[in-house]
JSON list of C-alpha atoms in Angstrom, two decimals:
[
{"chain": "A", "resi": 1220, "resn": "UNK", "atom": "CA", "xyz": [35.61, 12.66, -8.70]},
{"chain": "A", "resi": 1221, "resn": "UNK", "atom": "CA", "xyz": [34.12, 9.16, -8.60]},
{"chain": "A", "resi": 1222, "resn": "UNK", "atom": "CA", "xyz": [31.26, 8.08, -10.46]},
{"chain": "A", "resi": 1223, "resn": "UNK", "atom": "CA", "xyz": [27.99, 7.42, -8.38]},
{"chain": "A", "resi": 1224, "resn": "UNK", "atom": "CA", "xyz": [27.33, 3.71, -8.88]},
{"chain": "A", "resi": 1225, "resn": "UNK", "atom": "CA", "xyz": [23.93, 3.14, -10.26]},
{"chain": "A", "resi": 1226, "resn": "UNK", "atom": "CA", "xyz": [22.07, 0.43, -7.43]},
{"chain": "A", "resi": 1227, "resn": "UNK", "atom": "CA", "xyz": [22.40, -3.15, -7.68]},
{"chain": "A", "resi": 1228, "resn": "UNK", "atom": "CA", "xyz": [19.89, -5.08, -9.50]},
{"chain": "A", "resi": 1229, "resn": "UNK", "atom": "CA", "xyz": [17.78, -6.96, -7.54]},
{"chain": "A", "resi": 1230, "resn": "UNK", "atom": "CA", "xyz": [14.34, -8.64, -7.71]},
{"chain": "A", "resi": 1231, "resn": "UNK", "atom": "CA", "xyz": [12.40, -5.89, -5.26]},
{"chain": "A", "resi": 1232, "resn": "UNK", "atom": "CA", "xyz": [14.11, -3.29, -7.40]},
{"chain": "A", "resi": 1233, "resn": "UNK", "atom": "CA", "xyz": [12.98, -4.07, -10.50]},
{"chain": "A", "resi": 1234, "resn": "UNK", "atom": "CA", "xyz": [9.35, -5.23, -8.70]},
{"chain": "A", "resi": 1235, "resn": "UNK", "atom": "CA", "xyz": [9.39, -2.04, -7.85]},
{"chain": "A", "resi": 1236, "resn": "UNK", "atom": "CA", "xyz": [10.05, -0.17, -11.01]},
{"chain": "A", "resi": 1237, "resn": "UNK", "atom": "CA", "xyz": [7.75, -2.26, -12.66]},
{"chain": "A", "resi": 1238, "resn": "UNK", "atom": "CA", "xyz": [4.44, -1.52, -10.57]},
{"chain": "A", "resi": 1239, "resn": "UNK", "atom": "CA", "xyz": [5.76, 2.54, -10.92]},
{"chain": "A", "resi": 1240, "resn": "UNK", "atom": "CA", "xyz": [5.41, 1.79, -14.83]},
{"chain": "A", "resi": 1241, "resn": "UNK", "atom": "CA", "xyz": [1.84, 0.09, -14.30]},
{"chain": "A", "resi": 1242, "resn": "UNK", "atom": "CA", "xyz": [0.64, 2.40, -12.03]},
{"chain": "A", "resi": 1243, "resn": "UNK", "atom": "CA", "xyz": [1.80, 5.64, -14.63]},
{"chain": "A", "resi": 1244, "resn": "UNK", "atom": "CA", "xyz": [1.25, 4.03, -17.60]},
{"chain": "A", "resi": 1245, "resn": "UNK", "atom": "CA", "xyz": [-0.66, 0.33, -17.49]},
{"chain": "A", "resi": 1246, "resn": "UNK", "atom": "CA", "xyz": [-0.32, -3.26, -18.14]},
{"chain": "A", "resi": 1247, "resn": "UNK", "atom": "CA", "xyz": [0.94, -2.47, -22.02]},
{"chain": "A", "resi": 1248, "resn": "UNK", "atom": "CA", "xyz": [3.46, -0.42, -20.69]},
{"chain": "A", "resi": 1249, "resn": "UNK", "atom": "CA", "xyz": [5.34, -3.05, -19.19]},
{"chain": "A", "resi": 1250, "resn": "UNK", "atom": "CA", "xyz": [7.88, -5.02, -21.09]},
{"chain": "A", "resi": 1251, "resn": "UNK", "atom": "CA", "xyz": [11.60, -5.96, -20.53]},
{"chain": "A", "resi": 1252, "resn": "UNK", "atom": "CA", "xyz": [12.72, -3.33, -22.84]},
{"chain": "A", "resi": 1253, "resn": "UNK", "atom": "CA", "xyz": [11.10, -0.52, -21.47]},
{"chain": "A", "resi": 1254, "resn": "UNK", "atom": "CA", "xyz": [11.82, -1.71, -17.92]},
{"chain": "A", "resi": 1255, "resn": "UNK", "atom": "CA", "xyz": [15.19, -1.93, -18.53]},
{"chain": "A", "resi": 1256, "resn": "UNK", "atom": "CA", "xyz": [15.50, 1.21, -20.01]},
{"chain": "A", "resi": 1257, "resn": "UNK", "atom": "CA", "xyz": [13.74, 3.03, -16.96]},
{"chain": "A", "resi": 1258, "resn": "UNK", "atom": "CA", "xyz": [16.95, 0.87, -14.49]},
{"chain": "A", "resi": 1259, "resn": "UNK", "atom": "CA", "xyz": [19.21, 1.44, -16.50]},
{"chain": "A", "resi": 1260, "resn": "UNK", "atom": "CA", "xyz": [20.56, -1.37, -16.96]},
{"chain": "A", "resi": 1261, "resn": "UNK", "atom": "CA", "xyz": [20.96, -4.06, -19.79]},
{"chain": "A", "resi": 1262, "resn": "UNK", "atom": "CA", "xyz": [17.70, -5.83, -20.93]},
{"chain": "A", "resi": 1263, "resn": "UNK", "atom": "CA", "xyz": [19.48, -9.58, -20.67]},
{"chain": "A", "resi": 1264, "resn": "UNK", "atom": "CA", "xyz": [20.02, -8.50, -16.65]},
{"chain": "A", "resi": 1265, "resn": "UNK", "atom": "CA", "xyz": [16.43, -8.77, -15.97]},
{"chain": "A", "resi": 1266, "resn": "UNK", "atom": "CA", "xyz": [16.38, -12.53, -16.93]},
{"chain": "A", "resi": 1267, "resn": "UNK", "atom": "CA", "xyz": [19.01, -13.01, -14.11]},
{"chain": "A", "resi": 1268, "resn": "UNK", "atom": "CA", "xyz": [16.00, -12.42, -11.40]},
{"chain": "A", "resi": 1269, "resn": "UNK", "atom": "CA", "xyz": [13.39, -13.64, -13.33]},
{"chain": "A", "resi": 1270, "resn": "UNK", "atom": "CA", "xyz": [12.86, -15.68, -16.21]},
{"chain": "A", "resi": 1271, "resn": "UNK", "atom": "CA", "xyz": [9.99, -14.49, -18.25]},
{"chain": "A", "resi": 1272, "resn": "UNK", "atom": "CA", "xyz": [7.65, -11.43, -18.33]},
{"chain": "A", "resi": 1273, "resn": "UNK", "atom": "CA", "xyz": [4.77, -13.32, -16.53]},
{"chain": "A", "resi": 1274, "resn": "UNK", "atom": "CA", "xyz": [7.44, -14.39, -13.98]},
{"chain": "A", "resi": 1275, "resn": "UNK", "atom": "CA", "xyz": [7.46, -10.62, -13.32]},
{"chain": "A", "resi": 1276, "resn": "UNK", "atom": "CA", "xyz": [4.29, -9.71, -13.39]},
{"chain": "A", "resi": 1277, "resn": "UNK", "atom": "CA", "xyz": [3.52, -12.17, -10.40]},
{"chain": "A", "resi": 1278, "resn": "UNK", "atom": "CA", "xyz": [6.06, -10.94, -8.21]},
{"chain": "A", "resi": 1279, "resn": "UNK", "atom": "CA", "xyz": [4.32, -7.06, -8.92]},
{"chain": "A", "resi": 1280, "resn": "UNK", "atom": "CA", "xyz": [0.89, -8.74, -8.06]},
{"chain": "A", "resi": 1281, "resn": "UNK", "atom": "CA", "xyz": [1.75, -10.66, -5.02]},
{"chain": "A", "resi": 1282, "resn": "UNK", "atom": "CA", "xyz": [3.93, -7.27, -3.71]},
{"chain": "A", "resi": 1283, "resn": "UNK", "atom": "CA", "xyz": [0.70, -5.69, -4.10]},
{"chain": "A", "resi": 1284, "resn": "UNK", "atom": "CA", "xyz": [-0.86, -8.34, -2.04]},
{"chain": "A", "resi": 1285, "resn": "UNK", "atom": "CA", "xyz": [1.98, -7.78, 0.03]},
{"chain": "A", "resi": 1286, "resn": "UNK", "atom": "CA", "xyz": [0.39, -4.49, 1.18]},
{"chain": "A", "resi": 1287, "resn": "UNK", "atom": "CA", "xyz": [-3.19, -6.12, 2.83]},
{"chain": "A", "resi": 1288, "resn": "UNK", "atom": "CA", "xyz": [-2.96, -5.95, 6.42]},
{"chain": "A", "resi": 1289, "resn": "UNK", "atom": "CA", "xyz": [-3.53, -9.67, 7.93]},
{"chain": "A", "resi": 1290, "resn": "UNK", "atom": "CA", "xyz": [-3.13, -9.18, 11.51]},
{"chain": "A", "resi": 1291, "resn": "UNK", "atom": "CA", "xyz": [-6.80, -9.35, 12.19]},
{"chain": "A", "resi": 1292, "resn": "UNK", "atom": "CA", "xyz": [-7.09, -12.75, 11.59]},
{"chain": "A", "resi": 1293, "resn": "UNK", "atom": "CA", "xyz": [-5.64, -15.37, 14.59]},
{"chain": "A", "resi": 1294, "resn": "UNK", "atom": "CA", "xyz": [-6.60, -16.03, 17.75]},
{"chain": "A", "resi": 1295, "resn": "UNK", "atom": "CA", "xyz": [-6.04, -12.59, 19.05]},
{"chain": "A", "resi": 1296, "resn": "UNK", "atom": "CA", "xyz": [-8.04, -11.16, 16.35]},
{"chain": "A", "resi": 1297, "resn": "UNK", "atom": "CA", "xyz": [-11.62, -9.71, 16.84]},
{"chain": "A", "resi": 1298, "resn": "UNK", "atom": "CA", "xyz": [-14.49, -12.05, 15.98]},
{"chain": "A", "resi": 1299, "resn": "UNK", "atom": "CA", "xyz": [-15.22, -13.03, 12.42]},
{"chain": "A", "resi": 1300, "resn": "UNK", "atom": "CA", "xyz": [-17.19, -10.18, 11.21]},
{"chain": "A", "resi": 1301, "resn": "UNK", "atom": "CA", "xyz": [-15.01, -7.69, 12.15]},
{"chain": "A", "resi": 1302, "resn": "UNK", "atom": "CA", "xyz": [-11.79, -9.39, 10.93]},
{"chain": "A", "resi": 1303, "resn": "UNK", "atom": "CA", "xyz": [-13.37, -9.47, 7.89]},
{"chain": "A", "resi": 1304, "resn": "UNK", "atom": "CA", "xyz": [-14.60, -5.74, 7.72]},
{"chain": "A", "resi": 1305, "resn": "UNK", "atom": "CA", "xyz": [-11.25, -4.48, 8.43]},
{"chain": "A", "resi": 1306, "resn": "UNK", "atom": "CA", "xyz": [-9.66, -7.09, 5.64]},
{"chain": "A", "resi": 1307, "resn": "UNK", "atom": "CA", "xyz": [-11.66, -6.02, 3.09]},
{"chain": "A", "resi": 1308, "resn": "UNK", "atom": "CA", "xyz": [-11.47, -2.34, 3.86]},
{"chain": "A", "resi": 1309, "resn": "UNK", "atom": "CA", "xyz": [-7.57, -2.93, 3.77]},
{"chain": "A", "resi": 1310, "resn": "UNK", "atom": "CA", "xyz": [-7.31, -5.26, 0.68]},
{"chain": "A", "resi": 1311, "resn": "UNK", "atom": "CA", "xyz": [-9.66, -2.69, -1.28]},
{"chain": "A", "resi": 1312, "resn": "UNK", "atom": "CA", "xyz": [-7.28, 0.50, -0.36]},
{"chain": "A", "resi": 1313, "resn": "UNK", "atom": "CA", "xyz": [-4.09, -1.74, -1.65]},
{"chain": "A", "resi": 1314, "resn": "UNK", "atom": "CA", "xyz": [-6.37, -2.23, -5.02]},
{"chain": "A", "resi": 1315, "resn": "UNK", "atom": "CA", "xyz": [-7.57, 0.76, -5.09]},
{"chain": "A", "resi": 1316, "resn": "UNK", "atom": "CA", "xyz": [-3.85, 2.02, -4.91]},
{"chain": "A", "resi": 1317, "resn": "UNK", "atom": "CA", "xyz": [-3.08, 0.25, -7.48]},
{"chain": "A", "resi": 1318, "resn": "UNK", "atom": "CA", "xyz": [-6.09, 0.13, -9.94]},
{"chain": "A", "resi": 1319, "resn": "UNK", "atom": "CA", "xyz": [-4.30, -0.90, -13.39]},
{"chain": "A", "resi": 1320, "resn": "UNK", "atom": "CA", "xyz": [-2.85, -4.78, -11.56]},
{"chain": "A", "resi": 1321, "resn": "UNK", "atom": "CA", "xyz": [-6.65, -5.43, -10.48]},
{"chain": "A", "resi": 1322, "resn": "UNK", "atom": "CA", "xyz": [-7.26, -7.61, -13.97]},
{"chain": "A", "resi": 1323, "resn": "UNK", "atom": "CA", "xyz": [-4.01, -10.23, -13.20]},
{"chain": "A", "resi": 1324, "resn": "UNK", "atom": "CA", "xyz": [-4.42, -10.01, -9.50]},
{"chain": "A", "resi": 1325, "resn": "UNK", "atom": "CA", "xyz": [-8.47, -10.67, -10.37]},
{"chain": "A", "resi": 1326, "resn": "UNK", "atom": "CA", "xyz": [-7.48, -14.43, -12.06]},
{"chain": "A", "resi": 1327, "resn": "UNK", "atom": "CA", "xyz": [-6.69, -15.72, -8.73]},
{"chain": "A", "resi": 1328, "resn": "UNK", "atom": "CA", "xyz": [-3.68, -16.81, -6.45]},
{"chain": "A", "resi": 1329, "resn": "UNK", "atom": "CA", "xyz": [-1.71, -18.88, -8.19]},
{"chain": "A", "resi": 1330, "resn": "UNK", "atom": "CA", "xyz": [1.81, -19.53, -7.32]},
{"chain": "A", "resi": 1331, "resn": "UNK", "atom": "CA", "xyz": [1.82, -15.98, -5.51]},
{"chain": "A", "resi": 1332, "resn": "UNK", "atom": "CA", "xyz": [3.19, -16.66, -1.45]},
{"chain": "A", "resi": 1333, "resn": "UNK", "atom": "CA", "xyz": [1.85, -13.70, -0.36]},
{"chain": "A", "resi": 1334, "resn": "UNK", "atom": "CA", "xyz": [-1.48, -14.44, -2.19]},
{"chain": "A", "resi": 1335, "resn": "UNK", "atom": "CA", "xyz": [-1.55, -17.41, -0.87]},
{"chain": "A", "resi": 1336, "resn": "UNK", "atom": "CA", "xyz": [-1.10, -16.55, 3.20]},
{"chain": "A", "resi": 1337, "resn": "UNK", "atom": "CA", "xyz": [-3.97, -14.28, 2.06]},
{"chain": "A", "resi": 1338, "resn": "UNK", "atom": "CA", "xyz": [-6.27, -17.00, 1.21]},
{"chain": "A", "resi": 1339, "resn": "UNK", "atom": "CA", "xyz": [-4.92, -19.60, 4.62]},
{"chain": "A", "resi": 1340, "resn": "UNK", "atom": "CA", "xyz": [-5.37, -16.48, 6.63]},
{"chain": "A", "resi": 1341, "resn": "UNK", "atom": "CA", "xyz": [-9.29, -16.22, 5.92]},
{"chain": "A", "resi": 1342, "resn": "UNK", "atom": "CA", "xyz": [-10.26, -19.30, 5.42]},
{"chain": "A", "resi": 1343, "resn": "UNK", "atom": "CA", "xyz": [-8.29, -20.51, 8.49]},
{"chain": "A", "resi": 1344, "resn": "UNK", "atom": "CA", "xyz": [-9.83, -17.57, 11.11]},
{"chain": "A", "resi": 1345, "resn": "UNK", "atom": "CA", "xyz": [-13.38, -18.57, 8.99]},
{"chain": "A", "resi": 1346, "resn": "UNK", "atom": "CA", "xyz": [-12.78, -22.40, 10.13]},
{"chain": "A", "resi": 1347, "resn": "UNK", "atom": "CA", "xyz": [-11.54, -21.42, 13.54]},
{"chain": "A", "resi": 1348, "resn": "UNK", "atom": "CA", "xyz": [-14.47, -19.06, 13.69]},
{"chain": "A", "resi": 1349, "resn": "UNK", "atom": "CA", "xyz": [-17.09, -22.02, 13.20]},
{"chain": "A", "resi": 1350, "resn": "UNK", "atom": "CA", "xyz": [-17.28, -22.05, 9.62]},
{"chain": "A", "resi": 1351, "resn": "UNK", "atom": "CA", "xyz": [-17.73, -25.23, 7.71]},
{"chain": "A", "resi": 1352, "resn": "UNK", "atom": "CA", "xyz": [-14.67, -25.44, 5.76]},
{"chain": "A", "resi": 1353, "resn": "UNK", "atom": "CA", "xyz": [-16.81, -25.36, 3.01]},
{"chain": "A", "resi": 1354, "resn": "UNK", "atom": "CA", "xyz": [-18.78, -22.57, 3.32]},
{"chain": "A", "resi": 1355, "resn": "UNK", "atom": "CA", "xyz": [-15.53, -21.20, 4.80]},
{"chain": "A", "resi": 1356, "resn": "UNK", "atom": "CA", "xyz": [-13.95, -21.49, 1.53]},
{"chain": "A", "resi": 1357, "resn": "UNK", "atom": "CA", "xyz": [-17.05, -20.07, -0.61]},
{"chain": "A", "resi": 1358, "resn": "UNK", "atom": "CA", "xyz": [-17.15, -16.89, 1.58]},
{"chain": "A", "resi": 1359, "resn": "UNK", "atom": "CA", "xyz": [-13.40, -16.35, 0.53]},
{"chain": "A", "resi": 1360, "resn": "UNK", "atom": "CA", "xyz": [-14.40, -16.46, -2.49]},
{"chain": "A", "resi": 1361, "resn": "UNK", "atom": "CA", "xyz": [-17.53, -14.39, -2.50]},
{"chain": "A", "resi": 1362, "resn": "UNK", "atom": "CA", "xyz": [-15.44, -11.38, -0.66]},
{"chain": "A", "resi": 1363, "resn": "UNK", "atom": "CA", "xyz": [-12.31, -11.69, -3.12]},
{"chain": "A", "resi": 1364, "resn": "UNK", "atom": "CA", "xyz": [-15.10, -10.64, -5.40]},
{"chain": "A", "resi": 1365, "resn": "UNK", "atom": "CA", "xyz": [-16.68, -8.37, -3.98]},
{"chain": "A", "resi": 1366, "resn": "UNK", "atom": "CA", "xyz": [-13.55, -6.43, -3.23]},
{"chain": "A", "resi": 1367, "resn": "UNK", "atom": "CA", "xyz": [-11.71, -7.20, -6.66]},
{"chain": "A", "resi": 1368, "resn": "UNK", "atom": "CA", "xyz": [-14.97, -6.20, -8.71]},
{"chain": "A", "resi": 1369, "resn": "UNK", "atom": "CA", "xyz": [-15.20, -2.67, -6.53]},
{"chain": "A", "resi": 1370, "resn": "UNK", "atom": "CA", "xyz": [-11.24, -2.32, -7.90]},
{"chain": "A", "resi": 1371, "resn": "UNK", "atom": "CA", "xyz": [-11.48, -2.66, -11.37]},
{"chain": "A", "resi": 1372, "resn": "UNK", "atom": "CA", "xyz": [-13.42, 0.23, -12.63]},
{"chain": "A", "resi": 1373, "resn": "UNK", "atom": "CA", "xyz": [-15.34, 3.41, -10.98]},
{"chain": "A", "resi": 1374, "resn": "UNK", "atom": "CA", "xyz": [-18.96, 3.26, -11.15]},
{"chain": "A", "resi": 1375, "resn": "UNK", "atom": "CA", "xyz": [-19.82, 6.99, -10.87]},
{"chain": "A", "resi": 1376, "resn": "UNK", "atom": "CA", "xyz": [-17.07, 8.15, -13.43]},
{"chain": "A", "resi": 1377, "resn": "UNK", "atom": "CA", "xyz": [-18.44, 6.01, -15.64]},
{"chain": "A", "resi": 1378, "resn": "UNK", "atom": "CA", "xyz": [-21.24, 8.24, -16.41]},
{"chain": "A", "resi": 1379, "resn": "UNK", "atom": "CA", "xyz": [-20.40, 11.54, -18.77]},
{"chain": "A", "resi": 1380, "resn": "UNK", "atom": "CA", "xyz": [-20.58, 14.96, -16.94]},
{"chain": "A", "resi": 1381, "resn": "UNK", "atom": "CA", "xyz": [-22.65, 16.19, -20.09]},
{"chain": "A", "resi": 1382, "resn": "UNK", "atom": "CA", "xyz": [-26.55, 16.67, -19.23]},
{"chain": "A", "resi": 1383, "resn": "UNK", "atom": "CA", "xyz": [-27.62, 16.63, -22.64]},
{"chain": "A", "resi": 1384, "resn": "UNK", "atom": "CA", "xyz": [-26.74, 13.05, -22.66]},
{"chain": "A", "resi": 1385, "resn": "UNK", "atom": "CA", "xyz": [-29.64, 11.83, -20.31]},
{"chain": "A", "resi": 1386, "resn": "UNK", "atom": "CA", "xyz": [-32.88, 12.88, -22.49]},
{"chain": "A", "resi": 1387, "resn": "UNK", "atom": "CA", "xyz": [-35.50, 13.09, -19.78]},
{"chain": "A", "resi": 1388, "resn": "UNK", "atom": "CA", "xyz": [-37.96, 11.07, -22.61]},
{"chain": "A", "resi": 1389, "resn": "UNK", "atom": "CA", "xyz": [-35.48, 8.22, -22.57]},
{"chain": "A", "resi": 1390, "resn": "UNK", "atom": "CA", "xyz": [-33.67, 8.00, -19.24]},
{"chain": "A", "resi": 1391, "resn": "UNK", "atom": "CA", "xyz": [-36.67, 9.55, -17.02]},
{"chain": "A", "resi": 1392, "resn": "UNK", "atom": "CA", "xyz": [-34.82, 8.72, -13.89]},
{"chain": "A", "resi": 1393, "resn": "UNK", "atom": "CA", "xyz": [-31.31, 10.21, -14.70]},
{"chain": "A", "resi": 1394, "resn": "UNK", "atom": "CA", "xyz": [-31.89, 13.65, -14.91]},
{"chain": "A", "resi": 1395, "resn": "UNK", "atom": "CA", "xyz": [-29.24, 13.99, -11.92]},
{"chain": "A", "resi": 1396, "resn": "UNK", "atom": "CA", "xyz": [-26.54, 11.49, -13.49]},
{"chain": "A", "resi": 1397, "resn": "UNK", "atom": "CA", "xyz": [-24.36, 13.97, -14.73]},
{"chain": "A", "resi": 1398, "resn": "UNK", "atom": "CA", "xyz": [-23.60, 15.18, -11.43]},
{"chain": "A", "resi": 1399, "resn": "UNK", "atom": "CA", "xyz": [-22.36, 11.29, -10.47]},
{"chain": "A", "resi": 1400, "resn": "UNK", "atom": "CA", "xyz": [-18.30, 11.71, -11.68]},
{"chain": "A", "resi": 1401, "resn": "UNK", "atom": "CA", "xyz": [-17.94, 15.25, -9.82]},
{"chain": "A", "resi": 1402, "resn": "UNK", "atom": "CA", "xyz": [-18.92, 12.72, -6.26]},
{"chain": "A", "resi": 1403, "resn": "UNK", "atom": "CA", "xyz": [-16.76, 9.98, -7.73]},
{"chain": "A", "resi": 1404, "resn": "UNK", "atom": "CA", "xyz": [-15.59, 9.18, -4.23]},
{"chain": "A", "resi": 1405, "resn": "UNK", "atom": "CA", "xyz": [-18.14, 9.66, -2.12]},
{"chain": "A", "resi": 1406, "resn": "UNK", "atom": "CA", "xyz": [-20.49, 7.23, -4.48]},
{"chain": "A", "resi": 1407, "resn": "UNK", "atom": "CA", "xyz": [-17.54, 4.74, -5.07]},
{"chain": "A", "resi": 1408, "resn": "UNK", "atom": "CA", "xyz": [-16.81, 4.63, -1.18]},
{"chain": "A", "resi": 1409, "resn": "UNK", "atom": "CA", "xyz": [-20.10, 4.90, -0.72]},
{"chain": "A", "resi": 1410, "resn": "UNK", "atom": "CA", "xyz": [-21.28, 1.73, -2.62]},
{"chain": "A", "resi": 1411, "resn": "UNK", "atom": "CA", "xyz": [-18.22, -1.04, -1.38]},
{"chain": "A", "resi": 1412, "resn": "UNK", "atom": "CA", "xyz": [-19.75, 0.14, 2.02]},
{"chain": "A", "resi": 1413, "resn": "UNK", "atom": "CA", "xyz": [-23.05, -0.26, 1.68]},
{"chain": "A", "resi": 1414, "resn": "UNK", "atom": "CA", "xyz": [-22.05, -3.78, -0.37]},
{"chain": "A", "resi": 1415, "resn": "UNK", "atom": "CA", "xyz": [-19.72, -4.89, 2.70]},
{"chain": "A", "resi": 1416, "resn": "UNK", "atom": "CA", "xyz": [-22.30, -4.16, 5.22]},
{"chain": "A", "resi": 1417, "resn": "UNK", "atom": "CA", "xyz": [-24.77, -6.03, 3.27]},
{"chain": "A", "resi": 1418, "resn": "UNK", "atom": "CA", "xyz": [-22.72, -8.82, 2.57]},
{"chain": "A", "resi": 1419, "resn": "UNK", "atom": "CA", "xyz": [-21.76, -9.23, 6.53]},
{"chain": "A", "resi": 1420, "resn": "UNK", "atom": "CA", "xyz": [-25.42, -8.80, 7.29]},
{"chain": "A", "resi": 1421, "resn": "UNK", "atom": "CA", "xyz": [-26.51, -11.94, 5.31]},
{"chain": "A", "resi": 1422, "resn": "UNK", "atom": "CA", "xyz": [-23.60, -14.11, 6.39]},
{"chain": "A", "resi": 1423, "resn": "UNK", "atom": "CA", "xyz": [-23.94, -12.96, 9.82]},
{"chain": "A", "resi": 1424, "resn": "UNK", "atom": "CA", "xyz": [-28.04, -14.56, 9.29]},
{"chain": "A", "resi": 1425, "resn": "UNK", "atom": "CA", "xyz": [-26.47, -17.77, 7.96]},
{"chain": "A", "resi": 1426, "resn": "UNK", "atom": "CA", "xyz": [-24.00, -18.23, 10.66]},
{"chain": "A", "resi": 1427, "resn": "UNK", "atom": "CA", "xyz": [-26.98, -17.50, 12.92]},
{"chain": "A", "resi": 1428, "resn": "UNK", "atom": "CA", "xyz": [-28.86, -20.80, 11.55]},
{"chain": "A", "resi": 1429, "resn": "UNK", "atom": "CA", "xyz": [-25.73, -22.92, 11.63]},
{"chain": "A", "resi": 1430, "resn": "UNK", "atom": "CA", "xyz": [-25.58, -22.21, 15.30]},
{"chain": "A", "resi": 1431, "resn": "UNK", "atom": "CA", "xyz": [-29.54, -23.09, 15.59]},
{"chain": "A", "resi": 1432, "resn": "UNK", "atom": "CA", "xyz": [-28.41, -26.31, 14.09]},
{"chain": "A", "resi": 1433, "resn": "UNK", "atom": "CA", "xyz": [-25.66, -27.15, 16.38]}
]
């Protein structure tokens, strides 16, 4: 009987492996060793697709990016506040999929193409949308923010389950804290919401004056 033939190498396949070994293990566990060890494969074959470890690791962040749904931006796409309600809700939920890539994918777009449609997507449907292109491109920037910072780290698990810890003569007000981690995400969920709304409230006044302007 024949051998099954172990899958050719190629660069989605070992993006692929590579965010499954983030994802389980984090950003240490990566390296060419233990990648190729988890394809099966010969450590040299991984330099065949890509050249260096940080080579990589921007082809696992921009697959990630990869994931954000875009379509609401365009000319067919519902007006700006909207289009950027659903984007955010949609680029949080890839993060949020993927919480141990939020610290690379955090530094910025780089060289990253699917990054990079990202960032002509909003600021173009901002521009087309009225926006100065500068305030255009400072709102980008305030939600990639906003959305990145909501990623990296759970507010509500990051206070212990243990009452004793909140001494009513030092914390007065957090005599209910402990109960924050069993809610995780209803208070996580909770909080980008409330955030988002706010944030679309206030740029929904400025946008309000620019017309008054006009």
């Amino acid at each position: 009987m024949a051998r099954p033939r172990t899958p050719l190498l190629s660069r989605e396949r070992i993006v692929a492996a590579a965010l499954r070994l983030i994802d389980d293990e984090g950003l240490d566990a990566l390296s060419t060793r233990r990648l190729a060890t988890e394809l099966s494969v010969s450590g040299p074959s991984l330099y065949n697709h890509f050249a260096t470890k940080d080579d990589l690791l921007d082809a696992v962040v921009d697959s990630v990016i990869g994931e954000v749904d875009l379509s609401m931006f365009g000319a067919a796409g519902p007006p700006w506040p909207q289009a950027l309600r659903d984007w955010a809700r949609s680029y949080r939920a890839a993060l949020a999929a993927h919480p141990n890539i939020v610290p690379v994918l955090a530094q910025g777009p780089g060289r990253r193409p699917n990054a990079l449609r990202l960032a002509d997507a909003v600021f173009g449907h901002l521009v087309e949308s009225g926006w100065p292109r500068g305030q255009a491109t400072r709102i980008g920037a305030l939600m990639r923010y906003f959305v990145t910072g909501s990623a990296l780290a759970s507010f509500a698990a990051g206070f212990p389950a243990d009452a004793e810890v909140y001494d009513a003569a030092d914390y007065p007000h957090l005599g209910e804290a402990h109960r924050l981690a069993g809610h995780r995400g209803a208070v996580d969920e909770g909080a980008f919401e409330t955030g988002l709304e706010a944030l679309l409230d206030g740029l929904a006044l400025r946008y309000a004056r620019l017309a008054e302007r006009a």
